[in-house]
XYZ file of C-alpha atoms in Angstrom:
269
model
C 72.763 101.752 53.942
C 72.040 105.447 54.307
C 68.699 105.797 56.031
C 66.452 108.461 54.513
C 62.668 108.705 54.874
C 60.785 107.161 51.965
C 60.241 109.749 49.252
C 62.453 112.396 50.880
C 64.200 114.757 48.480
C 67.937 115.329 48.802
C 70.346 117.770 47.198
C 73.996 116.691 47.153
C 76.556 119.417 46.417
C 80.159 118.257 46.097
C 83.140 120.597 46.347
C 85.419 118.438 44.203
C 88.269 120.961 44.311
C 88.328 120.679 48.081
C 87.764 116.932 48.445
C 90.076 115.748 45.680
C 89.436 112.001 46.113
C 86.337 110.473 44.542
C 86.479 107.139 46.408
C 84.112 108.151 49.194
C 81.741 109.610 46.613
C 81.381 106.168 45.037
C 80.376 104.643 48.368
C 78.004 107.503 49.139
C 76.013 106.903 45.968
C 76.126 103.132 46.279
C 74.394 103.536 49.624
C 71.821 105.858 48.073
C 71.150 103.746 44.983
C 67.832 102.374 46.272
C 66.448 105.733 47.375
C 63.478 106.670 45.178
C 62.942 110.276 46.207
C 64.100 113.307 44.225
C 67.888 113.429 44.182
C 69.850 116.306 42.655
C 73.598 115.668 42.392
C 76.171 118.281 41.398
C 79.949 118.406 41.651
C 81.911 121.658 41.391
C 85.509 122.133 40.338
C 88.073 122.907 37.675
C 87.493 119.826 35.537
C 90.631 120.483 33.503
C 92.789 120.178 36.633
C 94.996 117.092 36.927
C 93.687 116.172 40.398
C 90.149 115.715 39.049
C 90.922 113.538 36.029
C 89.826 110.358 37.805
C 86.320 111.690 38.417
C 84.902 111.171 34.920
C 83.751 107.579 35.414
C 82.139 108.432 38.768
C 80.281 111.419 37.320
C 78.954 109.270 34.486
C 78.012 106.191 36.522
C 76.099 108.088 39.204
C 74.717 110.796 36.903
C 76.364 113.627 38.801
C 76.182 116.945 36.980
C 79.668 118.499 36.723
C 79.753 122.277 37.194
C 82.958 123.770 35.827
C 84.712 126.649 37.583
C 87.552 128.481 35.901
C 90.433 129.170 38.300
C 90.952 132.782 39.353
C 94.422 134.376 39.112
C 94.997 133.637 42.808
C 93.042 130.431 43.372
C 90.321 128.351 41.735
C 88.744 127.772 45.136
C 86.668 130.937 45.427
C 84.915 130.537 42.068
C 83.884 126.994 42.989
C 82.604 128.060 46.412
C 80.549 130.907 45.000
C 78.882 128.721 42.369
C 78.011 126.083 44.951
C 76.487 128.641 47.333
C 74.452 130.297 44.563
C 73.060 126.938 43.433
C 72.204 125.939 47.004
C 70.209 129.131 47.550
C 68.516 128.914 44.136
C 67.417 125.335 44.775
C 66.303 126.200 48.306
C 63.702 128.533 46.825
C 62.852 126.692 43.591
C 62.567 123.097 44.841
C 61.054 121.362 47.860
C 64.332 119.939 49.187
C 64.190 118.055 52.505
C 67.887 117.225 52.919
C 70.904 119.272 51.874
C 74.181 117.332 51.803
C 77.383 119.346 51.351
C 80.545 117.380 50.647
C 83.451 119.643 51.587
C 85.875 120.440 54.398
C 85.878 124.158 53.646
C 84.834 126.151 56.726
C 83.715 128.978 54.438
C 80.477 127.048 53.933
C 79.526 127.484 57.604
C 77.282 130.542 56.958
C 75.524 128.630 54.154
C 74.835 125.693 56.474
C 73.361 128.008 59.104
C 71.219 129.783 56.518
C 69.781 126.500 55.224
C 68.995 125.391 58.781
C 67.218 128.677 59.453
C 64.972 127.825 56.498
C 63.962 124.594 58.207
C 66.079 122.254 56.096
C 68.065 119.297 57.388
C 71.736 119.790 56.514
C 74.274 116.963 56.468
C 78.015 117.456 56.007
C 80.630 115.051 54.693
C 84.234 116.143 55.046
C 87.744 115.290 56.145
C 88.621 114.358 59.696
C 90.584 117.571 60.236
C 87.674 119.814 59.201
C 87.248 122.845 61.448
C 85.017 122.318 64.487
C 82.960 125.384 63.597
C 81.962 123.671 60.341
C 81.303 120.254 61.908
C 79.138 121.691 64.659
C 77.071 123.764 62.239
C 75.559 120.661 60.618
C 72.762 118.518 61.964
C 75.261 115.732 61.402
C 78.820 115.593 60.109
C 80.162 112.334 58.612
C 83.925 111.818 58.519
C 84.777 111.643 54.822
C 88.132 109.953 55.448
C 86.388 107.078 57.235
C 83.661 106.903 54.618
C 86.263 106.579 51.868
C 87.794 103.538 53.559
C 84.558 101.577 53.857
C 83.843 98.763 51.424
C 80.738 96.784 50.573
C 81.450 94.183 53.240
C 81.644 96.708 56.067
C 78.929 95.946 58.585
C 78.711 99.278 60.406
C 78.435 102.038 57.833
C 77.444 105.572 58.833
C 73.855 106.600 58.277
C 72.313 110.008 57.755
C 70.488 110.312 61.082
C 69.360 113.703 62.324
C 71.146 114.951 65.440
C 71.064 118.267 67.235
C 73.954 120.158 65.654
C 76.793 118.098 67.102
C 79.589 116.058 65.604
C 79.141 112.298 66.028
C 82.037 109.860 66.191
C 79.768 106.839 66.554
C 76.777 105.972 64.399
C 75.184 103.916 67.150
C 75.538 106.749 69.640
C 74.173 109.183 67.061
C 71.003 107.133 66.575
C 70.421 106.820 70.318
C 71.112 110.508 70.970
C 68.875 111.531 68.070
C 65.911 109.491 69.285
C 66.142 110.550 72.932
C 67.088 114.183 72.354
C 64.494 115.003 69.721
C 61.672 113.136 71.442
C 62.398 115.142 74.587
C 62.768 118.429 72.701
C 59.577 117.804 70.732
C 57.643 117.164 73.943
C 59.067 120.275 75.622
C 58.470 122.545 72.643
C 54.881 121.451 71.974
C 53.873 121.592 75.636
C 55.442 125.033 76.059
C 53.688 126.265 72.912
C 50.382 124.945 74.248
C 50.850 126.687 77.608
C 51.713 129.923 75.801
C 48.316 129.802 74.085
C 46.171 128.793 77.065
C 46.720 128.765 80.804
C 43.700 126.636 81.725
C 44.298 123.479 79.639
C 41.473 124.446 77.277
C 41.020 123.855 73.577
C 43.477 125.508 71.157
C 43.732 125.362 67.376
C 46.542 123.893 65.319
C 47.088 127.328 63.790
C 47.612 128.907 67.213
C 50.139 126.244 68.185
C 52.002 126.581 64.901
C 52.738 130.267 65.522
C 54.259 129.555 68.933
C 56.143 126.479 67.676
C 57.949 128.637 65.117
C 59.003 131.091 67.821
C 60.184 128.360 70.197
C 62.174 126.527 67.521
C 64.046 129.715 66.718
C 64.844 130.168 70.411
C 65.751 126.571 71.299
C 66.990 125.018 68.027
C 68.116 128.216 66.262
C 66.085 127.385 63.150
C 62.558 127.499 61.799
C 60.072 124.831 62.810
C 59.835 122.002 60.294
C 57.834 118.784 60.591
C 60.718 117.033 58.813
C 62.940 117.691 61.829
C 60.869 115.204 63.766
C 60.335 112.657 60.990
C 56.805 113.816 60.137
C 55.069 115.163 57.037
C 52.492 117.368 58.757
C 51.943 119.257 61.989
C 49.044 116.950 62.862
C 51.474 114.010 62.687
C 53.899 115.883 64.941
C 51.206 116.554 67.533
C 50.040 112.931 67.425
C 53.642 111.780 67.828
C 53.965 113.663 71.115
C 51.165 111.555 72.588
C 49.937 114.062 75.186
C 47.149 115.748 73.215
C 43.582 114.770 72.396
C 41.478 116.083 69.513
C 38.020 117.632 69.690
C 35.789 114.811 68.423
C 32.790 117.153 68.151
C 34.282 119.087 65.251
C 32.778 118.134 61.860
C 34.744 116.094 59.336
C 36.584 118.230 56.808
C 37.488 120.962 59.272
C 40.444 122.969 57.992
C 43.653 121.689 59.572
C 44.576 125.046 61.108
C 41.135 125.207 62.759
C 41.253 121.723 64.269
C 41.129 121.865 68.054
C 43.139 119.929 70.611
C 44.044 120.034 74.277
C 46.168 118.177 76.794
C 44.702 114.766 77.552
C 42.331 114.917 80.485
C 42.575 112.501 83.393
C 39.923 109.788 83.238
């Protein structure tokens, strides 16, 4: 099954003109059928085209909203791409979307992927095996659509949406291991560096002070804005607790504003 955090919201944008086959789409939504978070599903294409005739049952069964694009005199591709990009940016600003999933092998979406990542969103790609490397590497994770389309319900090792650091994974098991080790290490490095940027004597700092430096460091190291979701957390306090190297000021009164809460590196006993 696709592994998403409980309650996470996901936007799935499908470039049907580019993908053509709907078989992998069926499996994708079967794996997501038990997810209870917000899920927006849209498929873009020329729905009068012969190659998309088989999609009707899939659109109906999985409640995917079809967005029609009239072909241009040269190609129907550009109109579809533009509509998908506009919707992605509109929904980025109008909804609290945690995961963006783009189903396409079109390298023209690379700037969109980078823009979404800069806004602190987790971006997953599903596309064909021969997709351009520049597109694959732009995503947090790229899932081979051709392999996904060949899976069936009895397949034991199905790919999962696990966050990785902008690289293409050929093995789900390796992806999970890399994700856990890499992001735990990066989280530790980033938070400790942010702390040292605020104070040089291991004194108390506020959550608000750390947050400012975390944003700067994420842009430098991860090339995107800091987001608690990147590290599987819902708040900055959870992120700082996850690191395990900080202690909180127990003398502060209950109800202290989160940004004013104080912490420091754990002191030796």
